[in-house]
mmCIF file of C-alpha atoms and ligand atoms in Angstrom:
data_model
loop_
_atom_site.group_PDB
_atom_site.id
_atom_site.type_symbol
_atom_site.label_atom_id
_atom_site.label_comp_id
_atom_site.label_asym_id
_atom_site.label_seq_id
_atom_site.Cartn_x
_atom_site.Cartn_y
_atom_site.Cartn_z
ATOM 1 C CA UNK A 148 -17.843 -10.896 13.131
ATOM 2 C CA UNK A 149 -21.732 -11.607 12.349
ATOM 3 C CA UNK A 150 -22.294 -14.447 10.604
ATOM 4 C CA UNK A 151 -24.179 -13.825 7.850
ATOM 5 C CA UNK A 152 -25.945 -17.001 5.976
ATOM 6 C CA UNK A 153 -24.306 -16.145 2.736
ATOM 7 C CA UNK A 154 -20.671 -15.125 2.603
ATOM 8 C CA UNK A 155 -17.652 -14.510 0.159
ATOM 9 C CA UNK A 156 -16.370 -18.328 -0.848
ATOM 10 C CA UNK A 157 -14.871 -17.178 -4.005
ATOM 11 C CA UNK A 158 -11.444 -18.067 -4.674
ATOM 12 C CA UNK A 159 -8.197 -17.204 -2.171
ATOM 13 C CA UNK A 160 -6.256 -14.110 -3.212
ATOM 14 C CA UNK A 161 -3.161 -12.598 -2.159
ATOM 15 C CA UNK A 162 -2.638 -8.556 -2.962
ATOM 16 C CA UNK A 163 -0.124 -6.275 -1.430
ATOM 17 C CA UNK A 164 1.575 -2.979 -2.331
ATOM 18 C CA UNK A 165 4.326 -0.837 -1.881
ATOM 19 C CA UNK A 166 4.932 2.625 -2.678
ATOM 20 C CA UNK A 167 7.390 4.145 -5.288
ATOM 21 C CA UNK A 168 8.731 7.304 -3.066
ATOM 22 C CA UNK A 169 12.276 5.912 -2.151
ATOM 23 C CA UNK A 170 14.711 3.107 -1.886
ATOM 24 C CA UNK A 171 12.730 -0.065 0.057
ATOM 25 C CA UNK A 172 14.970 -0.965 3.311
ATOM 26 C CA UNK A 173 15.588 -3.830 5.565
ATOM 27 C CA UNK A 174 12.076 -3.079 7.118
ATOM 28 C CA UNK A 175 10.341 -3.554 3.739
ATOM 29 C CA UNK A 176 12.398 -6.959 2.847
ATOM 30 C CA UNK A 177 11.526 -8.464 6.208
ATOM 31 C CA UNK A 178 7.346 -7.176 6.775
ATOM 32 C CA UNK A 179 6.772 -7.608 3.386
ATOM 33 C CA UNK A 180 9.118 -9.103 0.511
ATOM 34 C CA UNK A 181 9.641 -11.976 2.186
ATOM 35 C CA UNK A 182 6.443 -13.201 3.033
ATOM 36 C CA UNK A 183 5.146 -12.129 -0.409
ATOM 37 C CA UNK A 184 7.760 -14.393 -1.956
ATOM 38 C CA UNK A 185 7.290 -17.269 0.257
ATOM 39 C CA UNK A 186 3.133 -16.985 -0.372
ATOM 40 C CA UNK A 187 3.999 -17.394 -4.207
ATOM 41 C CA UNK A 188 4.496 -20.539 -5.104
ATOM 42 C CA UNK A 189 1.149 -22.100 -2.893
ATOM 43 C CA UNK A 190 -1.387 -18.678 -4.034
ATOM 44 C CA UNK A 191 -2.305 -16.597 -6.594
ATOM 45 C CA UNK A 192 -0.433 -13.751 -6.012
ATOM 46 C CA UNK A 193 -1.146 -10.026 -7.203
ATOM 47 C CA UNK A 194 1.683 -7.225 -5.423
ATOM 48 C CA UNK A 195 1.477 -3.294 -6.726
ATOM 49 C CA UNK A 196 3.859 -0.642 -6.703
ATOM 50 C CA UNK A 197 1.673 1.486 -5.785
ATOM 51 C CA UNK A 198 2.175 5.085 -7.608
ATOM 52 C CA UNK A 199 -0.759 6.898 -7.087
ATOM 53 C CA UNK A 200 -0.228 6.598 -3.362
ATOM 54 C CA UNK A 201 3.171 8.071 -3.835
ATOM 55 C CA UNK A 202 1.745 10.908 -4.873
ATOM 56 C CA UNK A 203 -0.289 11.941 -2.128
ATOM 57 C CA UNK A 204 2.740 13.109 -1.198
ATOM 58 C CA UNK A 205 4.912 15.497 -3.907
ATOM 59 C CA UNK A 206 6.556 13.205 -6.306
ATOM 60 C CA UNK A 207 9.006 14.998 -8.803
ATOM 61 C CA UNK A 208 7.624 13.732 -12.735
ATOM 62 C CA UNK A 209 11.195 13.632 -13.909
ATOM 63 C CA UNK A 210 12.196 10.182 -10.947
ATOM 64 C CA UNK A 211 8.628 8.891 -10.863
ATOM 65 C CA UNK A 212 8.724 6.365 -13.356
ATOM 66 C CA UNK A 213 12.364 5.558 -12.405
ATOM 67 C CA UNK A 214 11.577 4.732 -8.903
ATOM 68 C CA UNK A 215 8.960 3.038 -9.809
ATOM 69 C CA UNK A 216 11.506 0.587 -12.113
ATOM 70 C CA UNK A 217 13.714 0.806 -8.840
ATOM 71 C CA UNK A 218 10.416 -0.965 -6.797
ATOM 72 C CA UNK A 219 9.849 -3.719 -9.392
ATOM 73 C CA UNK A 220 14.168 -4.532 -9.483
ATOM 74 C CA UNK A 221 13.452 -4.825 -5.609
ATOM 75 C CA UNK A 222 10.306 -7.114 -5.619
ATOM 76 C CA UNK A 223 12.296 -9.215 -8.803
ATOM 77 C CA UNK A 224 15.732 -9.197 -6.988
ATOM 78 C CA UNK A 225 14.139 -10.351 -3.696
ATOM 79 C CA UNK A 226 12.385 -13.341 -5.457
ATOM 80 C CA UNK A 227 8.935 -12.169 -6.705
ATOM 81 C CA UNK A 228 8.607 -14.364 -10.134
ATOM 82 C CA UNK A 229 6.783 -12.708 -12.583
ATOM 83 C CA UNK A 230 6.137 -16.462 -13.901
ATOM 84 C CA UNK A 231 4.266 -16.841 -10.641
ATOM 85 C CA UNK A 232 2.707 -13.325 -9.580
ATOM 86 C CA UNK A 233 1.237 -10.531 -11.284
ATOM 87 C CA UNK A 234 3.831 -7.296 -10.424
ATOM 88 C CA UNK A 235 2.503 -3.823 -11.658
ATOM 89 C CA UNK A 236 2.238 -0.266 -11.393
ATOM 90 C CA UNK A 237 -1.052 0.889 -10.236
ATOM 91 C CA UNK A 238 -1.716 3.663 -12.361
ATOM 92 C CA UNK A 239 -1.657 1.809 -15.535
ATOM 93 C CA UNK A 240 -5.025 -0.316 -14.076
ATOM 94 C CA UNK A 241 -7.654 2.244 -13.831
ATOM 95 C CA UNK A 242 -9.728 -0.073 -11.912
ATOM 96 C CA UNK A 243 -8.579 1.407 -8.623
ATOM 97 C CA UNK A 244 -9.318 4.690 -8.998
ATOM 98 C CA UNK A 245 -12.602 4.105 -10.296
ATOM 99 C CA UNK A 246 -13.106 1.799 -7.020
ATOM 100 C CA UNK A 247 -11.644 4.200 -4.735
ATOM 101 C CA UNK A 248 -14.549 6.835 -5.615
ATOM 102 C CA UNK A 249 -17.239 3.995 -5.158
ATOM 103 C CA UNK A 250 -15.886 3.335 -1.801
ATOM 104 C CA UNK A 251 -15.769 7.475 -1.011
ATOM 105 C CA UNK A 252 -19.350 7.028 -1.003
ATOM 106 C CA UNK A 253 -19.323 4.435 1.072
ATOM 107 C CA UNK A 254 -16.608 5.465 3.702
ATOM 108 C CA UNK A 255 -17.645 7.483 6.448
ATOM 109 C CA UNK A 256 -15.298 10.729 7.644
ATOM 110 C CA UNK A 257 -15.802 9.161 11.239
ATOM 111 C CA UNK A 258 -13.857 6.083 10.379
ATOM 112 C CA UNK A 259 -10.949 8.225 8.147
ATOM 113 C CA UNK A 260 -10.658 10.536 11.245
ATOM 114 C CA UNK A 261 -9.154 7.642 13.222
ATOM 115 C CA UNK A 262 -6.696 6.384 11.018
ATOM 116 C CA UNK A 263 -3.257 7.138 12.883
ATOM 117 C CA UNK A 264 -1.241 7.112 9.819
ATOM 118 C CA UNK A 265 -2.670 10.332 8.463
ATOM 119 C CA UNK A 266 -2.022 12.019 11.619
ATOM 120 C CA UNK A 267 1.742 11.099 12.226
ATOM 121 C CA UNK A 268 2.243 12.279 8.735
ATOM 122 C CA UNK A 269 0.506 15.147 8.267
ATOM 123 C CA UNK A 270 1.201 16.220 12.091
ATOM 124 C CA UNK A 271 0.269 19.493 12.860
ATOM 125 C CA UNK A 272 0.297 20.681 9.027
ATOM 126 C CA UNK A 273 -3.003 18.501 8.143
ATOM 127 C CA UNK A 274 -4.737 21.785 6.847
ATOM 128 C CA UNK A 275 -2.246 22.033 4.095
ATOM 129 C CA UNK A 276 -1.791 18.105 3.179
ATOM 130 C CA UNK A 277 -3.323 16.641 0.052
ATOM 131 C CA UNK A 278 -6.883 15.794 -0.020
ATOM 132 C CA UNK A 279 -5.008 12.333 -1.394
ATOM 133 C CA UNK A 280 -3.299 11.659 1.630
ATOM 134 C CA UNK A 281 -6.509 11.749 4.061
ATOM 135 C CA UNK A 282 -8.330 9.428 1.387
ATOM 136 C CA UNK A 283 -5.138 7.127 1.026
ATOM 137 C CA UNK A 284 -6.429 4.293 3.018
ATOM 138 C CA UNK A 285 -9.899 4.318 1.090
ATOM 139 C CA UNK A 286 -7.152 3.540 -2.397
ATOM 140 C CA UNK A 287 -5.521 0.865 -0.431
ATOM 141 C CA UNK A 288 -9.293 -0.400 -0.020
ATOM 142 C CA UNK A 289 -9.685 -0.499 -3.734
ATOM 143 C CA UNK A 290 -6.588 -1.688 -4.483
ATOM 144 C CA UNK A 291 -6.830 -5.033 -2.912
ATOM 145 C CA UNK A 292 -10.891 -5.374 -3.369
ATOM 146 C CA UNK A 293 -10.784 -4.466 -7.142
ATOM 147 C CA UNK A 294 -8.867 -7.850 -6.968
ATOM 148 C CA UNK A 295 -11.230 -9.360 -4.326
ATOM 149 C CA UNK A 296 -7.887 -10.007 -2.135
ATOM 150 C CA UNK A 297 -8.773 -12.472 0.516
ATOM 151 C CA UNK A 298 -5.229 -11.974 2.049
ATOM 152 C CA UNK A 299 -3.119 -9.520 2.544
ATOM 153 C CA UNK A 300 0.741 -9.493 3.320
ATOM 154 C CA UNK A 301 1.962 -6.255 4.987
ATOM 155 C CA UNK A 302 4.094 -5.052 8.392
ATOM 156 C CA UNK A 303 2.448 -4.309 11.393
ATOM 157 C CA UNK A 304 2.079 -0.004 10.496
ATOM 158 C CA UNK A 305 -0.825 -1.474 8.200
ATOM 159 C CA UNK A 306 -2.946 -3.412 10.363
ATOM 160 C CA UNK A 307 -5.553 -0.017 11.462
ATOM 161 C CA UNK A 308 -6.026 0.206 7.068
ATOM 162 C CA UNK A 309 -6.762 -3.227 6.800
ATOM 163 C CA UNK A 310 -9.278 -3.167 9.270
ATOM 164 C CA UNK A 311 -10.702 0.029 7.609
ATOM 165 C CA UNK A 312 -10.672 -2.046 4.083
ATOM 166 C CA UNK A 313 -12.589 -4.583 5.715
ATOM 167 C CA UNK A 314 -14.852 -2.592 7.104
ATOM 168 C CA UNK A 315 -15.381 -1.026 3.726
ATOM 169 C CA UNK A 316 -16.197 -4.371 2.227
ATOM 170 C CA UNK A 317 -18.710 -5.327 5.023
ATOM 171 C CA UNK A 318 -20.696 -2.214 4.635
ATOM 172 C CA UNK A 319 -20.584 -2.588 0.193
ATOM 173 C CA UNK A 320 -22.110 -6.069 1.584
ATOM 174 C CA UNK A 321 -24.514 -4.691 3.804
ATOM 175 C CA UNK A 322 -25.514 -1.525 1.895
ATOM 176 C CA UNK A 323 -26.004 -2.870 -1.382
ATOM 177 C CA UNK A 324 -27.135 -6.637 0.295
ATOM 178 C CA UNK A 325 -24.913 -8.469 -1.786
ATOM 179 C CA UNK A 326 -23.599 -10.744 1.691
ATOM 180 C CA UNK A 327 -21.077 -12.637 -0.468
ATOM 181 C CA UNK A 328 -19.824 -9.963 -3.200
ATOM 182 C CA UNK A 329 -16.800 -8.818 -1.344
ATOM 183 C CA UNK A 330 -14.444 -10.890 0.797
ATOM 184 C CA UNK A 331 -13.319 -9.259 4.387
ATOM 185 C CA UNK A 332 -9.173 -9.358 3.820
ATOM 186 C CA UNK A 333 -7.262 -10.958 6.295
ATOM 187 C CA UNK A 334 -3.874 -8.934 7.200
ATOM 188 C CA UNK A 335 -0.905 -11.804 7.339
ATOM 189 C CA UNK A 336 1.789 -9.830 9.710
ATOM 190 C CA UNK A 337 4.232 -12.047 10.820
ATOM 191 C CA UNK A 338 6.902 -13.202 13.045
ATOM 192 C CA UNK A 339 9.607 -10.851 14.159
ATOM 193 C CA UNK A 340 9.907 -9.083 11.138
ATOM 194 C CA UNK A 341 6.879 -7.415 11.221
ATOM 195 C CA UNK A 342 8.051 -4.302 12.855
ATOM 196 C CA UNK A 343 11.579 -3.399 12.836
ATOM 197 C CA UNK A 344 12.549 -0.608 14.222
ATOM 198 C CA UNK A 345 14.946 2.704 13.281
ATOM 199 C CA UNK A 346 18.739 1.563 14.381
ATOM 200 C CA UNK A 347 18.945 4.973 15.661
ATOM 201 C CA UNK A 348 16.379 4.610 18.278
ATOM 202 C CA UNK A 349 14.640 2.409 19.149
ATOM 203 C CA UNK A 350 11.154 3.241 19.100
ATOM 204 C CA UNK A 351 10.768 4.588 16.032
ATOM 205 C CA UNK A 352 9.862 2.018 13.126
ATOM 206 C CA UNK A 353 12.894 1.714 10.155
ATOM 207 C CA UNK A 354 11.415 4.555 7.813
ATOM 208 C CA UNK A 355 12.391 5.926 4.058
ATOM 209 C CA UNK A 356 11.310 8.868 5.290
ATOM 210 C CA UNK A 357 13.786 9.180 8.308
ATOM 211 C CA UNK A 358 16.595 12.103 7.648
ATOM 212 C CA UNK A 359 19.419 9.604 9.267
ATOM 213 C CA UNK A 360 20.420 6.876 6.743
ATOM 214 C CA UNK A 361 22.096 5.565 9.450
ATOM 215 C CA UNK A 362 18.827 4.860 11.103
ATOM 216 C CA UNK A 363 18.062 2.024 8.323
ATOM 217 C CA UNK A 364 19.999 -0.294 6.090
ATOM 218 C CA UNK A 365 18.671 0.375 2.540
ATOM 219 C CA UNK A 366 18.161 -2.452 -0.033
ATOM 220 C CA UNK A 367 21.312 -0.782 -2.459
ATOM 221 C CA UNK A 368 23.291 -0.326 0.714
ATOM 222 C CA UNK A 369 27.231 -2.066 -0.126
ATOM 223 C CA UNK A 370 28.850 -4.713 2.444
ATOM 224 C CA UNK A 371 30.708 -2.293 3.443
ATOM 225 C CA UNK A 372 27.920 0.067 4.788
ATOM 226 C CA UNK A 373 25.636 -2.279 6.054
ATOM 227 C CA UNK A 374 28.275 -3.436 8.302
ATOM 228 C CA UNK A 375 29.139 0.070 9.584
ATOM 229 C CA UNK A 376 25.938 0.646 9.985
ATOM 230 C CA UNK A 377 25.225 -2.483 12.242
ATOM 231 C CA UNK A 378 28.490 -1.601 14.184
ATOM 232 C CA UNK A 379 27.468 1.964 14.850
ATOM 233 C CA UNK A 380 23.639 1.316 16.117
ATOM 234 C CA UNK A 381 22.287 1.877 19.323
ATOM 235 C CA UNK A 382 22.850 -0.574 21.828
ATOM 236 C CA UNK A 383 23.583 -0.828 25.454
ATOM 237 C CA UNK A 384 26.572 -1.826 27.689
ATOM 238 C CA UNK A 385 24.621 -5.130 28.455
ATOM 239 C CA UNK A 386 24.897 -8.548 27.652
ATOM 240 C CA UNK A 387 22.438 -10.872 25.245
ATOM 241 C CA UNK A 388 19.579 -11.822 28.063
ATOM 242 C CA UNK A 389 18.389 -15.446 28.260
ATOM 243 C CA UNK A 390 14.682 -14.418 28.057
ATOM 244 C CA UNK A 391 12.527 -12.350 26.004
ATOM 245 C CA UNK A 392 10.824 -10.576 28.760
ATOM 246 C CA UNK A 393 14.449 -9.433 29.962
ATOM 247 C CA UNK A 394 14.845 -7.373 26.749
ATOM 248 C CA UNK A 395 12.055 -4.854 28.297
ATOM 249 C CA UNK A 396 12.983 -1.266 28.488
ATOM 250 C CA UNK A 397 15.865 -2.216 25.972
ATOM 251 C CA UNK A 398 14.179 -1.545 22.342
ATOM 252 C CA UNK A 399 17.417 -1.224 20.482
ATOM 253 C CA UNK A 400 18.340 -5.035 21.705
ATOM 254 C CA UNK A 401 14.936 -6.041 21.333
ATOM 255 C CA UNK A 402 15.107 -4.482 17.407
ATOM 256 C CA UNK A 403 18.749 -6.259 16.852
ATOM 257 C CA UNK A 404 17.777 -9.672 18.224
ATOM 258 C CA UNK A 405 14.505 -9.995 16.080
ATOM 259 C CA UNK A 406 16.126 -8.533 12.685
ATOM 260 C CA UNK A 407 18.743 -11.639 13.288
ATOM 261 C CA UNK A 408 15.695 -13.933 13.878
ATOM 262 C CA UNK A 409 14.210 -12.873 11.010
ATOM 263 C CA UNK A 410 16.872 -12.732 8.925
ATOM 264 C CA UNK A 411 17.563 -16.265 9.843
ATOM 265 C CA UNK A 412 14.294 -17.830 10.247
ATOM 266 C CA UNK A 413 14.992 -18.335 13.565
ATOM 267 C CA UNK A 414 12.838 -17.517 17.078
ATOM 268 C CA UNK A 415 13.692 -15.079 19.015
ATOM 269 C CA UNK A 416 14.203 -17.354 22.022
ATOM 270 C CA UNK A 417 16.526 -19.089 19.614
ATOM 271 C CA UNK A 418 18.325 -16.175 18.972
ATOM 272 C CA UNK A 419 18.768 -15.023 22.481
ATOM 273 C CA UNK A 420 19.861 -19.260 23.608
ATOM 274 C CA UNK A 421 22.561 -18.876 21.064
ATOM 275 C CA UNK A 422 24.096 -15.761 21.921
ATOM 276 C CA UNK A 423 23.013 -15.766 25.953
ATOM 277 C CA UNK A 424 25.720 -13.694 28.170
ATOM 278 C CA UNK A 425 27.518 -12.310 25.123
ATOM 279 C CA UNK A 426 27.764 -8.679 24.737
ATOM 280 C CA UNK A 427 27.802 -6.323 21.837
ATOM 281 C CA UNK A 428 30.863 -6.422 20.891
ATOM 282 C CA UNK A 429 30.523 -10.096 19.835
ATOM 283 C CA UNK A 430 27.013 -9.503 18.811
ATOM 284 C CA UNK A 431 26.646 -6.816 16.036
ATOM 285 C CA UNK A 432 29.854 -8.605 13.711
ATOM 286 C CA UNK A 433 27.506 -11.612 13.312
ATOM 287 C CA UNK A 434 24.162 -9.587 12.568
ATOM 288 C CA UNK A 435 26.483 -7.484 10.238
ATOM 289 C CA UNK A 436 27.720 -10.930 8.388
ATOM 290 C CA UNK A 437 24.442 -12.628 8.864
ATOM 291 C CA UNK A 438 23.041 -8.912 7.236
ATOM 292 C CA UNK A 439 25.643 -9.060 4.021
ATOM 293 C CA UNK A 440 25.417 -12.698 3.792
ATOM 294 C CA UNK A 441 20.995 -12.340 3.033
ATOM 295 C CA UNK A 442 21.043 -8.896 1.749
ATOM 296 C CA UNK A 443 24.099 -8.923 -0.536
ATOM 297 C CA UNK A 444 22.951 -11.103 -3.260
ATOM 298 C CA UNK A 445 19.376 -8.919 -3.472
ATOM 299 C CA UNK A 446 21.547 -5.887 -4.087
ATOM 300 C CA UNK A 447 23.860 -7.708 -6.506
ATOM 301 C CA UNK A 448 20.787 -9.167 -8.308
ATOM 302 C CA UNK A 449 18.768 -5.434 -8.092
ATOM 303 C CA UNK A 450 21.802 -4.011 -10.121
ATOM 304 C CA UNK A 451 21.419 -6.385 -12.801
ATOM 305 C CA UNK A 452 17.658 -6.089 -13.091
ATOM 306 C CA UNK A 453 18.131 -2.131 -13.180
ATOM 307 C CA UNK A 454 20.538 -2.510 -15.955
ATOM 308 C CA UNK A 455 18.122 -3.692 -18.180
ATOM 309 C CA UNK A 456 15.012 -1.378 -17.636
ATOM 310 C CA UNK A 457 13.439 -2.796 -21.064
ATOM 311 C CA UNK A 458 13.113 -5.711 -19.444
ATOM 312 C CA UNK A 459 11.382 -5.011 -16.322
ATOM 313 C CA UNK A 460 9.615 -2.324 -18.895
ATOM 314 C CA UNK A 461 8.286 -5.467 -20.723
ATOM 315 C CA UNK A 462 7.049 -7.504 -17.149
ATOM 316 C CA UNK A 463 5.432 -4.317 -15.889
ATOM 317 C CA UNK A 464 3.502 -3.941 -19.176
ATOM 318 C CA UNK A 465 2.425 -8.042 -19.232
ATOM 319 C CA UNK A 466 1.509 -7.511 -15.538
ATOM 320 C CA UNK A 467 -0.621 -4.400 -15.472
ATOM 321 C CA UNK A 468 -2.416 -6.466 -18.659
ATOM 322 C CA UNK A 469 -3.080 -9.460 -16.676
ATOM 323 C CA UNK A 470 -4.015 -7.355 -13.846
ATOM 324 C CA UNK A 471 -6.664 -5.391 -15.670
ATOM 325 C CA UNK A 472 -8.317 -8.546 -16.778
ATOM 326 C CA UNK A 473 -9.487 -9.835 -13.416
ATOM 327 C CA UNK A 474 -9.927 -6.212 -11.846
ATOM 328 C CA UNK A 475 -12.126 -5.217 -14.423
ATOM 329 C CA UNK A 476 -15.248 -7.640 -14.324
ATOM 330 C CA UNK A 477 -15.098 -7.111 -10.604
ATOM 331 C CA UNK A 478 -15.482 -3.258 -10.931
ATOM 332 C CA UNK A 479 -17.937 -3.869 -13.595
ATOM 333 C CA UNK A 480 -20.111 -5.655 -11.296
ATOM 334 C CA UNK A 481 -19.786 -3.177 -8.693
ATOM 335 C CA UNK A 482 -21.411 -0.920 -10.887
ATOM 336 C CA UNK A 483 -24.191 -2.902 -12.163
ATOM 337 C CA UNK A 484 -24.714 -3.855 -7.956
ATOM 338 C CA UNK A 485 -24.699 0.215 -7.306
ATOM 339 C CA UNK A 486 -27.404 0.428 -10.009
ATOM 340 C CA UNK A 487 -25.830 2.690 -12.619
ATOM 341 C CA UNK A 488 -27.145 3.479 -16.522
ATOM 342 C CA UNK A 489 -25.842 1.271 -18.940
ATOM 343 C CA UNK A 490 -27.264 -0.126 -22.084
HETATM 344 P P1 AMP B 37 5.821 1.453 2.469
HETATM 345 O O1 AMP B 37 7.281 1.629 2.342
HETATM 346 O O2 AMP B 37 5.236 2.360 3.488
HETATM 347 O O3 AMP B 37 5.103 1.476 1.152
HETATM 348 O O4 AMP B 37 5.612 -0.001 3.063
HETATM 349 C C1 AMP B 37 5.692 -1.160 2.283
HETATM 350 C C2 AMP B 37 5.533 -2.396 3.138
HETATM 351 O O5 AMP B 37 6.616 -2.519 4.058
HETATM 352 C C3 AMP B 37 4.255 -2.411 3.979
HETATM 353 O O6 AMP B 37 3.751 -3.725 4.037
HETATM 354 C C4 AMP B 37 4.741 -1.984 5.336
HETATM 355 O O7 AMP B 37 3.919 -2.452 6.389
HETATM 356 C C5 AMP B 37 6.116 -2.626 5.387
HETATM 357 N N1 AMP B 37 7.018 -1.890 6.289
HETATM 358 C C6 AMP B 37 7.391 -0.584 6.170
HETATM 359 N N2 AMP B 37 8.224 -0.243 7.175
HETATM 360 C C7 AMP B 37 8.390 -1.357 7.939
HETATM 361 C C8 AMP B 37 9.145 -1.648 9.134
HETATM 362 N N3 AMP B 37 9.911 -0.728 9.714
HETATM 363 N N4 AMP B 37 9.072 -2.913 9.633
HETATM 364 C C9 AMP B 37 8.317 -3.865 9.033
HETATM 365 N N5 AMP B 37 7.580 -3.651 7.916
HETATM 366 C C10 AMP B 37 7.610 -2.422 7.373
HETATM 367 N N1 LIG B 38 -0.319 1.654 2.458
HETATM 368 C C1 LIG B 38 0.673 0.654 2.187
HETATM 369 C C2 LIG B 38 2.001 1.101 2.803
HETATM 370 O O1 LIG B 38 2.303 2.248 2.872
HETATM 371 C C3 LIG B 38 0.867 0.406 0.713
HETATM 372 C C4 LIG B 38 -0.370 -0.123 0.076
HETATM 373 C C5 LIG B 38 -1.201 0.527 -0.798
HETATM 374 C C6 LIG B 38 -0.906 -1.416 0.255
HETATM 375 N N2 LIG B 38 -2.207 -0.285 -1.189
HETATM 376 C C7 LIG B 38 -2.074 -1.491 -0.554
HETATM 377 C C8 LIG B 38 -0.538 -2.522 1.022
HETATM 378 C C9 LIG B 38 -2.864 -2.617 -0.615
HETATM 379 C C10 LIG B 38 -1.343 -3.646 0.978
HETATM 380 C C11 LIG B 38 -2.493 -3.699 0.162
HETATM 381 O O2 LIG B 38 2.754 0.288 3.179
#
C-alpha cells in the first residue's frame, strides 16, 4: 500500500451482508454468522440482508419480503443481538444506492471485467444477465463505505470484491484528494470455516444455489436430516490421516475434518490427533452429533423468531432507522467532496 501522510483514523467499523435469495446453510453459519456474532460484543457492528443484491438475480415479489424475515430469524437465532448490532434490510436505507452510482463513476469496466464471481454465474449466458449483476460488487462497495466499514466479516468467495471495494475507496481518495475520507476495508476470513465445501463433491463450495440439497445442510434442516445427510456424503475408504498435508487429493475429508474444527473451535491438527487411524464409519456419527448438537438449537430458536414476524418487523424497522442516521452524513459529504449544487 502507499503510504500516504494523511489517512482514514476515524473510528473501527464492522459491516457485512448477506443476501435474501434462499435458506442460509452450514457454509453461511460458519464464514460468516459466527464471526459476526463473536465481533459483537468488542465493535460496533452494522450486518445487511442485503435485498437489492438479491435481485440482480429474479426474485418473485410475492417471497421477497418473507425471505428477507427468514435472513433476520437466521442472523437473531444464530446470536446477532439487535441490543448490540444494527440488523437491516438494505433497501429501506437509500444511502446505498445513491453511493453505488457515485462509485459507477468511479469504477473502471477493466477492474469489473475481472471479478470471477460474475463469470461463474452468469457463465456463458452473460449477454442476457442483469446489468445488476455485473455492477453487484460496485453495491457491495457502497454498502460497507456508506458506513465507512473498516472491517469486514465474510467467507473466502468474497475476498476478489473486497479488494475491488478497497480499491474503490483508494481511488474516491485519490480522485477527489480527500487521503483520509474513506477507510480501505480489511476482509476478516477466518479459520477453517471460511470455505466449506458442497458434501457432494468436494470441490465445489456449499451453495444455495446447488440443485442437490444433499450437497449442503441448510440452517431449517431437522436432526434427523442433518444426520442423513452427514452419513450419506462423499468420503473415501480411508482412514483419518495424522497430518494435514496427508489430506491432499482427498477434498471431501479435507471439507469433513475442517467443518468439525469449526464447528468445535478446534484446529484442524486437533481434529485429525483425535480421530487419527479411524475410518468413516466412526467418523461421520460424531460430525453428525457434533452437527445437531451446534445447529439444533439455531433451528429451534429460528422457528420461534419466525413465529412472531411483528417482532423481527419491529427490529428491522429500529435498525434500518439507526442505520440511516450514520449512512447519511457520510453520503452527504460525498456529495459536497464530488462538488454538487446545493444551497
Ligand atoms: P451469500 O449466501 O452468497 O449471500 O453469502 C453470505 C456469506 O456467507 C458471505 O460472507 C459468504 O462469503 C459466506 N459463504 C457463502 N458460502 C460459503 C461457504 N460455502 N463457505 C464459507 N462461507 C460461505
Ligand atoms: N456479496 C456478498 C455475498 O454474496 C454479500 C454482500 C453484499 C456483502 N454487500 C456486502 C458482504 C457488504 C459484505 C459486505 O456473500
Amino acid at each position: 500500500m502507499s503510504h500516504t501522510a494523511v489517512e482514514y483514523s476515524g473510528p473501527e467499523r464492522v459491516f457485512s451482508g448477506v443476501q435474501p435469495s434462499g435458506d442460509l446453510h452450514l457454509g453461511n453459519y460458519l464464514g460468516a454468522l459466527k464471526n459476526w456474532v463473536e465481533l459483537q460484543d468488542a465493535h460496533d457492528c452494522v450486518y445487511c440482508i442485503v435485498d437489492l443484491h438479491a435481485v440482480t438475480v429474479w426474485q418473485d415479489p410475492k417471497k421477497l419480503a418473507d425471505q428477507t424475515r427468514n435472513i433476520a430469524a437466521a442472523f437473531l437465532a444464530s446470536g446477532v443481538d439487535p441490543a448490540k448490532s444494527i440488523i437491516y434490510p438494505q433497501s429501506r436505507v437509500k444511502a446505498h444506492t445513491e453511493l453505488a452510482w457515485y462509485f459507477n463513476c468511479v469504477a473502471r469496466v477493466g477492474w469489473l471485467n475481472r471479478m470471477t464471481q460474475f463469470k461463474d454465474k452468469a457463465g456463458k449466458n452473460s449477454e442476457k444477465m442483469s446489468v445488476g449483476l455485473y455492477d453487484y460488487p460496485v453495491l457491495q462497495a457502497a454498502d460497507i463505505l456508506a458506513f465507512k466499514g473498516t472491517h469486514v466479516p465474510v467467507g473466502e468467495d468474497q475476498k476478489q470484491h473486497l479488494e475491488l471495494s478497497r480499491d474503490i475507496a483508494a481511488k474516491f481518495n485519490n480522485d477527489f484528494d480527500v487521503p483520509a475520507f474513506f477507510p480501505l476495508p480489511e476482509p476478516l476470513i477466518q479459520g477453517p470455516g471460511a470455505r466449506i465445501m458442497s458434501l457432494r463433491d468436494g470441490s465445489n463450495k456449499m451453495s444455495k444455489s446447488d440443485p442437490s440439497d444433499n450437497s449442503r445442510i441448510n440452517l431449517t434442516d431437522s436432526a434427523d436430516v442433518i444426520a442423513k445427510k452427514i452419513r450419506k456424503a462423499k468420503s473415501d475408504a480411508g482412514v483419518i490421516p495424522e497430518s494435514i498435508e496427508e489430506m491432499d487429493g482427498r477434498p471431501e475429508v479435507a471439507n469433513l475434518v475442517g467443518i468439525y474444527a469449526a464447528l468445535s473451535g478446534q484446529s484442524q491438527q486437533d481434529v485429525l490427533s483425535e480421530y487419527v487411524g479411524q475410518g468413516f464409519g466412526v467418523f461421520k456419527p460424531a460430525l453428525a452429533d457434533l452437527t445437531v448438537a451446534k445447529m439444533g438449537p439455531i433451528t429451534e430458536l429460528m422457528k420461534r423468531y419466525l413465529a412472531a414476524p411483528d417482532e423481527i418487523d419491529r427490529i428491522l424497522a429500529a435498525g434500518a432507522d439507526a442505520a440511516d442516521q450514520i449512512a447519511t452524513p457520510i453520503v452527504d459529504d460525498v456529495r459536497d467532496i464530488m462538488g454538487f449544487w446545493k444551497v
